[in-house]
CSV table of C-alpha atoms and ligand atoms in Angstrom, one decimal:
chain,number,residue,atom,x,y,z
A,108,MET,CA,28.0,55.6,-17.7
A,109,LEU,CA,30.4,57.8,-18.0
A,110,LEU,CA,30.6,59.4,-14.2
A,111,VAL,CA,32.3,62.6,-14.0
A,112,SER,CA,33.0,64.4,-10.5
A,113,ASN,CA,33.7,68.2,-10.8
A,114,TRP,CA,35.3,69.0,-7.5
A,115,LYS,CA,35.2,72.4,-8.2
A,116,ALA,CA,36.8,74.4,-5.5
A,117,TYR,CA,35.4,72.4,-2.7
A,118,ILE,CA,38.7,70.4,-2.0
A,119,GLU,CA,41.6,72.7,-0.1
A,120,SER,CA,43.5,70.0,1.3
A,121,PRO,CA,45.7,67.3,-0.3
A,122,LYS,CA,44.6,64.9,2.4
A,123,GLU,CA,41.1,65.1,1.7
A,124,ALA,CA,41.9,64.8,-2.2
A,125,LYS,CA,43.6,61.7,-1.5
A,126,GLU,CA,41.0,60.3,0.1
A,127,LEU,CA,38.5,61.4,-2.6
A,128,LEU,CA,40.9,59.6,-5.1
A,129,ALA,CA,40.7,56.6,-3.2
A,130,VAL,CA,37.2,56.5,-3.3
A,131,ALA,CA,37.2,56.9,-7.0
A,132,LYS,CA,39.5,54.1,-7.4
A,133,LYS,CA,37.3,51.9,-5.7
A,134,ILE,CA,34.1,52.9,-7.8
A,135,ALA,CA,36.5,52.4,-10.7
A,136,ARG,CA,37.7,49.0,-10.0
A,137,ALA,CA,33.9,47.7,-9.8
A,138,GLY,CA,34.3,48.0,-13.6
A,139,VAL,CA,30.8,49.1,-14.4
A,140,HIS,CA,31.4,52.6,-15.1
A,141,THR,CA,34.1,55.1,-16.5
A,142,ILE,CA,35.0,57.2,-13.4
A,143,VAL,CA,36.7,60.5,-14.3
A,144,ILE,CA,37.9,63.0,-11.7
A,145,ALA,CA,38.4,66.7,-12.2
A,146,PRO,CA,40.0,67.8,-8.9
A,147,PRO,CA,41.3,71.6,-8.7
A,148,SER,CA,44.3,71.9,-11.2
A,149,ALA,CA,47.0,72.3,-8.6
A,150,TYR,CA,46.3,68.4,-7.2
A,151,LEU,CA,46.4,67.2,-10.9
A,152,GLY,CA,49.9,66.0,-10.5
A,153,PHE,CA,48.9,63.6,-7.6
A,154,PHE,CA,46.8,61.6,-9.8
A,155,THR,CA,48.8,60.4,-12.8
A,156,LYS,CA,49.0,56.9,-14.4
A,157,GLU,CA,45.4,56.1,-13.1
A,158,GLN,CA,44.2,55.0,-16.2
A,159,GLU,CA,44.8,50.9,-15.2
A,160,VAL,CA,41.6,51.2,-12.9
A,161,SER,CA,39.4,52.8,-15.8
A,162,LEU,CA,40.0,56.2,-13.6
A,163,SER,CA,40.6,59.0,-16.0
A,164,LEU,CA,41.7,62.5,-15.0
A,165,ALA,CA,39.9,65.5,-16.0
A,166,ALA,CA,41.0,69.5,-15.9
A,167,GLN,CA,38.2,71.6,-14.8
A,168,ASP,CA,39.4,74.3,-17.4
A,169,ILE,CA,42.1,74.7,-19.8
A,170,SER,CA,44.1,78.2,-21.3
A,171,GLU,CA,42.7,79.3,-25.0
A,172,THR,CA,46.9,80.0,-25.4
A,173,GLN,CA,49.6,77.6,-26.5
A,174,SER,CA,52.9,77.6,-24.5
A,175,GLY,CA,54.7,80.7,-24.4
A,176,ALA,CA,55.0,83.9,-21.9
A,177,HIS,CA,51.3,83.8,-20.4
A,178,THR,CA,52.0,83.9,-16.8
A,179,GLY,CA,49.6,81.9,-14.7
A,180,GLU,CA,48.1,79.8,-18.0
A,181,ILE,CA,47.6,76.3,-17.9
A,182,THR,CA,48.1,75.2,-21.1
A,183,ALA,CA,46.6,72.1,-23.1
A,184,GLY,CA,50.1,70.6,-23.7
A,185,LEU,CA,50.8,70.9,-20.2
A,186,LEU,CA,48.0,68.6,-19.3
A,187,SER,CA,48.3,66.1,-21.7
A,188,GLY,CA,52.1,65.9,-20.6
A,189,MET,CA,50.6,64.8,-17.1
A,190,ASP,CA,48.1,62.1,-18.3
A,191,VAL,CA,45.1,64.3,-18.3
A,192,PHE,CA,42.6,62.8,-20.7
A,193,TYR,CA,39.7,65.3,-20.6
A,194,THR,CA,38.8,68.8,-19.9
A,195,ILE,CA,35.8,70.5,-18.9
A,196,LEU,CA,35.4,73.5,-20.9
A,197,GLY,CA,32.8,76.6,-20.9
A,198,HIS,CA,31.4,75.8,-17.6
A,199,SER,CA,28.8,78.3,-16.3
A,200,GLU,CA,30.5,79.1,-13.4
A,201,ARG,CA,33.5,80.2,-15.8
A,202,ARG,CA,31.2,81.8,-18.1
A,203,ALA,CA,29.7,83.8,-15.3
A,204,LYS,CA,33.5,85.3,-15.1
A,205,GLY,CA,33.0,86.2,-18.7
A,206,GLU,CA,34.1,83.2,-20.8
A,207,ILE,CA,32.1,83.5,-24.0
A,208,ASP,CA,31.4,81.0,-26.9
A,209,SER,CA,34.7,82.1,-28.8
A,210,MET,CA,36.8,81.2,-25.7
A,211,VAL,CA,35.4,78.1,-25.2
A,212,ALA,CA,35.7,77.0,-28.8
A,213,ALA,CA,39.3,78.2,-28.7
A,214,LYS,CA,39.9,76.5,-25.7
A,215,THR,CA,38.3,73.2,-27.3
A,216,GLN,CA,40.4,73.7,-30.2
A,217,GLN,CA,43.6,73.5,-27.8
A,218,ALA,CA,42.3,70.5,-26.3
A,219,LEU,CA,41.5,68.6,-29.5
A,220,LEU,CA,45.1,69.6,-30.8
A,221,HIS,CA,46.8,68.0,-27.9
A,222,LYS,CA,44.5,65.0,-27.9
A,223,ILE,CA,42.4,65.9,-24.8
A,224,ILE,CA,38.8,65.2,-25.1
A,225,PRO,CA,36.8,68.2,-24.3
A,226,ILE,CA,33.7,68.0,-22.4
A,227,VAL,CA,32.0,71.3,-22.9
A,228,CYS,CA,29.3,72.7,-20.9
A,229,ILE,CA,26.1,74.2,-22.6
A,230,GLY,CA,22.8,75.1,-20.7
A,231,GLU,CA,20.5,78.1,-20.3
A,232,LYS,CA,20.3,80.2,-17.6
A,233,VAL,CA,16.4,80.6,-17.2
A,234,ARG,CA,13.6,79.0,-19.7
A,235,ASP,CA,11.3,81.7,-21.5
A,236,GLU,CA,7.9,80.7,-22.9
A,237,ASN,CA,8.8,81.7,-26.4
A,238,GLY,CA,11.8,79.1,-26.7
A,239,ALA,CA,14.6,81.4,-27.0
A,240,TYR,CA,16.7,79.1,-24.8
A,241,LEU,CA,16.6,76.6,-27.2
A,242,GLN,CA,18.1,79.1,-29.8
A,243,GLY,CA,20.8,79.9,-26.9
A,244,LEU,CA,21.6,76.1,-26.6
A,245,ARG,CA,22.0,76.0,-30.5
A,246,ALA,CA,24.4,78.9,-30.5
A,247,GLN,CA,26.5,77.3,-27.8
A,248,ILE,CA,26.8,74.0,-30.1
A,249,SER,CA,27.1,75.8,-33.2
A,250,ALA,CA,30.2,78.0,-31.9
A,251,ILE,CA,32.1,74.8,-30.8
A,252,TYR,CA,31.6,72.7,-34.1
A,253,GLU,CA,32.4,75.8,-36.2
A,254,ALA,CA,36.1,76.0,-34.4
A,255,ALA,CA,36.7,72.2,-34.5
A,256,PRO,CA,37.9,70.3,-37.3
A,257,GLN,CA,35.4,68.0,-38.9
A,258,LYS,CA,37.5,64.7,-38.0
A,259,ASP,CA,37.4,65.4,-34.2
A,260,ARG,CA,33.7,66.6,-34.2
A,261,SER,CA,32.4,63.3,-32.6
A,262,LYS,CA,34.9,63.2,-30.0
A,263,ILE,CA,33.4,66.4,-28.0
A,264,ILE,CA,31.5,65.7,-25.4
A,265,PHE,CA,28.5,67.9,-24.4
A,266,ALA,CA,27.4,68.1,-20.8
A,267,TYR,CA,24.0,69.9,-20.5
A,268,GLU,CA,24.0,71.7,-17.4
A,269,PRO,CA,20.8,74.0,-17.0
A,270,ILE,CA,22.4,76.7,-14.8
A,271,TRP,CA,19.1,77.3,-12.8
A,272,ALA,CA,19.3,73.5,-11.5
A,273,ILE,CA,23.1,73.5,-10.5
A,274,GLY,CA,23.9,73.9,-6.7
A,275,LYS,CA,20.3,72.7,-5.5
A,276,SER,CA,18.7,69.7,-3.9
A,277,SER,CA,17.8,66.7,-5.9
A,278,CYS,CA,13.8,67.9,-6.0
A,279,GLU,CA,15.0,71.5,-7.8
A,280,SER,CA,16.8,69.6,-10.5
A,281,ILE,CA,15.2,68.7,-14.0
A,282,THR,CA,12.5,66.0,-14.2
A,283,PRO,CA,13.4,63.2,-16.3
A,284,ALA,CA,11.0,63.9,-18.8
A,285,ASP,CA,12.1,67.6,-19.4
A,286,LEU,CA,15.8,66.0,-19.5
A,287,ARG,CA,14.9,63.5,-22.1
A,288,GLU,CA,13.2,66.1,-24.3
A,289,MET,CA,16.4,68.4,-24.0
A,290,ILE,CA,18.6,65.5,-24.9
A,291,LEU,CA,16.7,64.9,-27.9
A,292,TYR,CA,16.7,68.3,-28.8
A,293,ILE,CA,20.5,68.8,-28.2
A,294,ARG,CA,21.0,65.5,-30.2
A,295,LYS,CA,19.0,66.7,-33.3
A,296,VAL,CA,20.9,70.1,-33.3
A,297,ILE,CA,24.4,68.2,-33.3
A,298,GLY,CA,23.1,65.9,-36.0
A,299,GLU,CA,22.1,69.1,-38.3
A,300,MET,CA,25.9,70.2,-37.6
A,301,ILE,CA,27.7,66.8,-37.9
A,302,THR,CA,25.8,64.1,-39.5
A,303,PRO,CA,22.7,62.4,-38.0
A,304,THR,CA,24.6,59.3,-38.1
A,305,VAL,CA,27.8,60.5,-36.5
A,306,ALA,CA,25.6,62.6,-34.1
A,307,LEU,CA,24.4,59.4,-32.4
A,308,LYS,CA,27.8,58.2,-31.5
A,309,VAL,CA,28.5,62.0,-29.9
A,310,LYS,CA,28.0,61.6,-25.8
A,311,ILE,CA,26.1,63.8,-23.8
A,312,LEU,CA,26.1,64.2,-20.3
A,313,TYR,CA,23.8,65.7,-17.7
A,314,GLY,CA,24.9,67.8,-15.1
A,315,GLY,CA,22.8,69.6,-12.0
A,316,SER,CA,22.0,68.6,-8.8
A,317,VAL,CA,22.7,65.1,-9.2
A,318,SER,CA,22.4,62.8,-6.0
A,319,LYS,CA,21.7,59.3,-5.3
A,320,ILE,CA,18.0,60.0,-5.2
A,321,ASN,CA,17.4,61.2,-8.6
A,322,ALA,CA,20.6,59.6,-10.7
A,323,LYS,CA,18.7,56.6,-11.7
A,324,GLU,CA,16.0,58.3,-13.0
A,325,LEU,CA,17.7,60.8,-14.7
A,326,THR,CA,19.8,58.2,-16.5
A,327,GLU,CA,17.2,55.2,-17.3
A,328,SER,CA,15.4,56.6,-20.4
A,329,SER,CA,16.6,60.2,-20.9
A,330,GLY,CA,19.2,59.3,-23.6
A,331,VAL,CA,22.5,60.6,-21.5
A,332,GLN,CA,25.6,58.6,-21.4
A,333,GLY,CA,26.7,60.0,-18.3
A,334,LEU,CA,26.5,62.6,-15.5
A,335,LEU,CA,28.6,65.8,-14.5
A,336,ILE,CA,28.3,65.9,-10.7
A,337,GLY,CA,29.4,68.6,-8.6
A,338,HIS,CA,28.8,68.9,-5.1
A,339,ALA,CA,27.6,65.0,-4.6
A,340,SER,CA,30.9,64.3,-6.3
A,341,ILE,CA,32.8,65.1,-2.8
A,342,ASP,CA,30.8,63.0,-0.5
A,343,PRO,CA,32.2,59.5,-0.8
A,344,LYS,CA,28.9,58.0,0.4
A,345,GLU,CA,26.8,59.8,-2.1
A,346,MET,CA,29.5,58.9,-5.3
A,347,ILE,CA,29.5,55.2,-4.2
A,348,ALA,CA,25.4,55.3,-3.8
A,349,ILE,CA,25.2,56.9,-7.3
A,350,SER,CA,27.7,54.4,-8.8
A,351,LYS,CA,25.4,51.6,-7.8
A,352,VAL,CA,22.0,53.3,-9.0
A,353,VAL,CA,23.2,54.1,-12.1
A,354,GLU,CA,23.4,51.2,-14.8
B,42,13P,P1,25.8,70.1,-8.9
B,42,13P,O1,26.1,69.1,-8.8
B,42,13P,O2,26.7,70.8,-7.2
B,42,13P,O3,24.5,70.9,-8.8
B,42,13P,O4,26.8,71.2,-10.0
B,42,13P,C1,26.7,70.5,-11.2
B,42,13P,C2,27.8,71.1,-11.9
B,42,13P,O5,28.0,72.0,-11.9
B,42,13P,C3,28.8,70.0,-12.4
B,42,13P,O6,29.8,70.5,-13.2
């Protein structure tokens, strides 16, 4: 499984960041999972050349722009030079600050151009009885593929993160049965936009109140290839437990 730790802005001390890195290395050394950590960008420089222990670095976001006169931007080119292998894009917490599909698509293009694998977050705010949320998900996926070169499309990872399930307790997370349905739907949509055979290779992750309590049931038959973990990822005991229960 691909286990991606999104530390968000929870970590504000280098000491804490280093301690969490040590935990991630320990989990990675067990060799069971691919471990990816997404620290706040200011800490990315601490963690270069970690790949030897199947630990990779992700940015939590990147700029839409290329290098140039863009004060404050963190470009894909800069990150690729720092051994950043993945980037989270279109997280709902960024979308809530005004990021729209076309911006996520532009960031995806930048990431691919610099050989950084995009982990694009998609997910509905609420569910309606008429299924409009399914059309919303389709639109989010379509915007990404329209902007991505055909040859790179299968490299894009999607993280299904229903917004209503983020930052809650495990009992308020999605049920395994609902997750399975959603992953089937997302893969079907991907299949229509690339090809059904290539769609089988596309990695889909789940994120939203994952913990040691629900990680096993959310992964065992839902069809996901990994998890995007938020608040549990900054708790060493939780992360070690999640890595043990997930197969
Ligand atoms: P929580 O695990 O805190 O719900 O966060 C999920 C998430 O947003 C990961 O990107």
